[in-house]
Amino acid sequence: MRVEQFAPEDQKHLLPQPGGDLIYRCLDCGTAQGIDQLVYTCPECGAVLLIEDRAFERLKEVPGHEWQRIFDLRRMLNVPALKGIFRYAELMAPVIPLDSVLFLGEGHTPLVEASERLKQAVGADFCFKNDGQNPSASFKDRGMAVALSYINYLVKHQDAGQVLSICASTGDTSAAAALYAAYLAPEVKSAVLLPRGKVTPAQLSQPLGSGAQVFEIPGVFDDCMKVVEYMAERFQVALLNSKNPWRILGQESYSYEIAQDLDYGLAGRVVLVPIGNAGNISAVMSGFMKLLELNIIDQLPKVIGVQSEHSDPVFRYYQEKDPDKRVWRPVTVQPSVAQAAMIGNPVSMPRVVELARRYEELAGAERVFVVQVSEQAIMDHMLLANRHGHVVCTQGGESLAGLVKAIEAGVVGPGEKAICDATAHHLKFLGFQQMYFDDAFPEEFEVEPKPELMNQPQEVAALGEDELPAPGRPLAGEAFDKFVEATAAELARLLDLEER
Ligand SMILES: *Cc1c(COP(=O)(O)O)cnc(C)c1O
Ligand SMILES: [Zn+2]
């Protein structure tokens, strides 16, 4: 629908009005800085930042049920800039005018109800939110849509000149960054740093295809991250890791969509998110808190972060129940099938600590948990889910394995319903499936394939001495008939078919 087709009283808030008073806020010392420049750390103390809207209170003048209605009406509105996550512009980045908003198809990924058989098999009631259905096939597109829209605004309206965007990546950040930067070429150019051999072939091909300059760095993600942090402090580059707080704003849309798709009723809901650099879980908590403050929802769902045994610094930190005794210690990561989350020193850890504290304060109860799962459980749950008609990557398998763990630990009880974040598309991580099917995991992964979850293509043997078709050399006539008959007979035997 077009704006003028809505009832006059509905037109008032239909298009978000540019506004807000955004600042970068230091999470440690509280220092505020204007947003006219891209900065990533506090000039006073070096801590990470969040973007805060000092005029957030103005949004409370619109009652929560009215916001619900506005978001629901916007679903029907055919304005390209509002087709994606900017449907929630007021909650994220209201300073970006619609003419600067990038929309490449991100957001509004489906909540897919788990098949009944799968629910029975894992003993849980849940759905997946398929964030692999984003344009570069991971949730990272949400954050990039806001970060690059803001850069677009700086280029278009603030004469920012040419921008070189840069990021370190476990694969999906670089795919998303390169895609959105390419859309803004030549004003925006993109460089990405990848840990050599630690991203999948699909993830490596993505930024190459988008025309980014791709650099392979020895070590693991944490090493690449240090290099780009160093560069962002000293050179004219736009850092696109989730250290960039604009990314966090965009990723809040994940929470907004869950709320909207559940008609804003989040009672008894549990959201499971794999943790790597901890940007996503920060955004998810921040998003739900904004919704609660505006009375758009009336309860905060439980949020459960999931980490692999091979990369679990956040889990270890929260093992200590007394907040005063918790000690932050980065870990040295071991090879993990949840490779996109294989991070030993998450940049957003200070955000997690602060936002989890606020979240529980606002909820008045323990509401944030972190569970740890084995590599084996990640693989088994990914394969099990996909065998039941889902499209789940290794990190999505990690979410589901985390749900099972959370139920065992009594963190999730009967009557609660979970949303497992399937953070990327399965097709990016086929190598791990293949290693499972081939029983070829290097020992350090600690994965033993379960025969019932393995699968291999089968040769149709027993065609004997017959002539066979080949590419460019088709059969014809009697030879072809004979081939079809013999092949069908063999398949019927293998499939145990009865004649009709
Ligand atoms: C980046 C990523 C994660 C981890 O998210 P963080 O925000 O870094 O915690 C999980 N899964 C996939 C597929 C990712 O690309
Ligand atoms: Zn500070």
Short mmCIF file of C-alpha atoms and ligand atoms in Angstrom, two decimals, residues 26-31 42 44-47, ligand 2:
data_model
loop_
_atom_site.label_atom_id
_atom_site.label_comp_id
_atom_site.label_asym_id
_atom_site.label_seq_id
_atom_site.Cartn_x
_atom_site.Cartn_y
_atom_site.Cartn_z
CA CYS A 26 31.40 4.73 27.03
CA LEU A 27 30.32 1.64 28.92
CA ASP A 28 33.05 2.05 31.47
CA CYS A 29 33.47 5.72 32.41
CA GLY A 30 30.24 7.04 30.89
CA THR A 31 31.86 9.65 28.65
CA CYS A 42 36.25 5.88 24.46
CA GLU A 44 39.13 8.81 27.90
CA CYS A 45 39.52 5.18 28.86
CA GLY A 46 39.58 3.08 25.67
CA ALA A 47 36.49 1.00 26.54
ZN ZN B 2 35.46 5.64 28.94
#
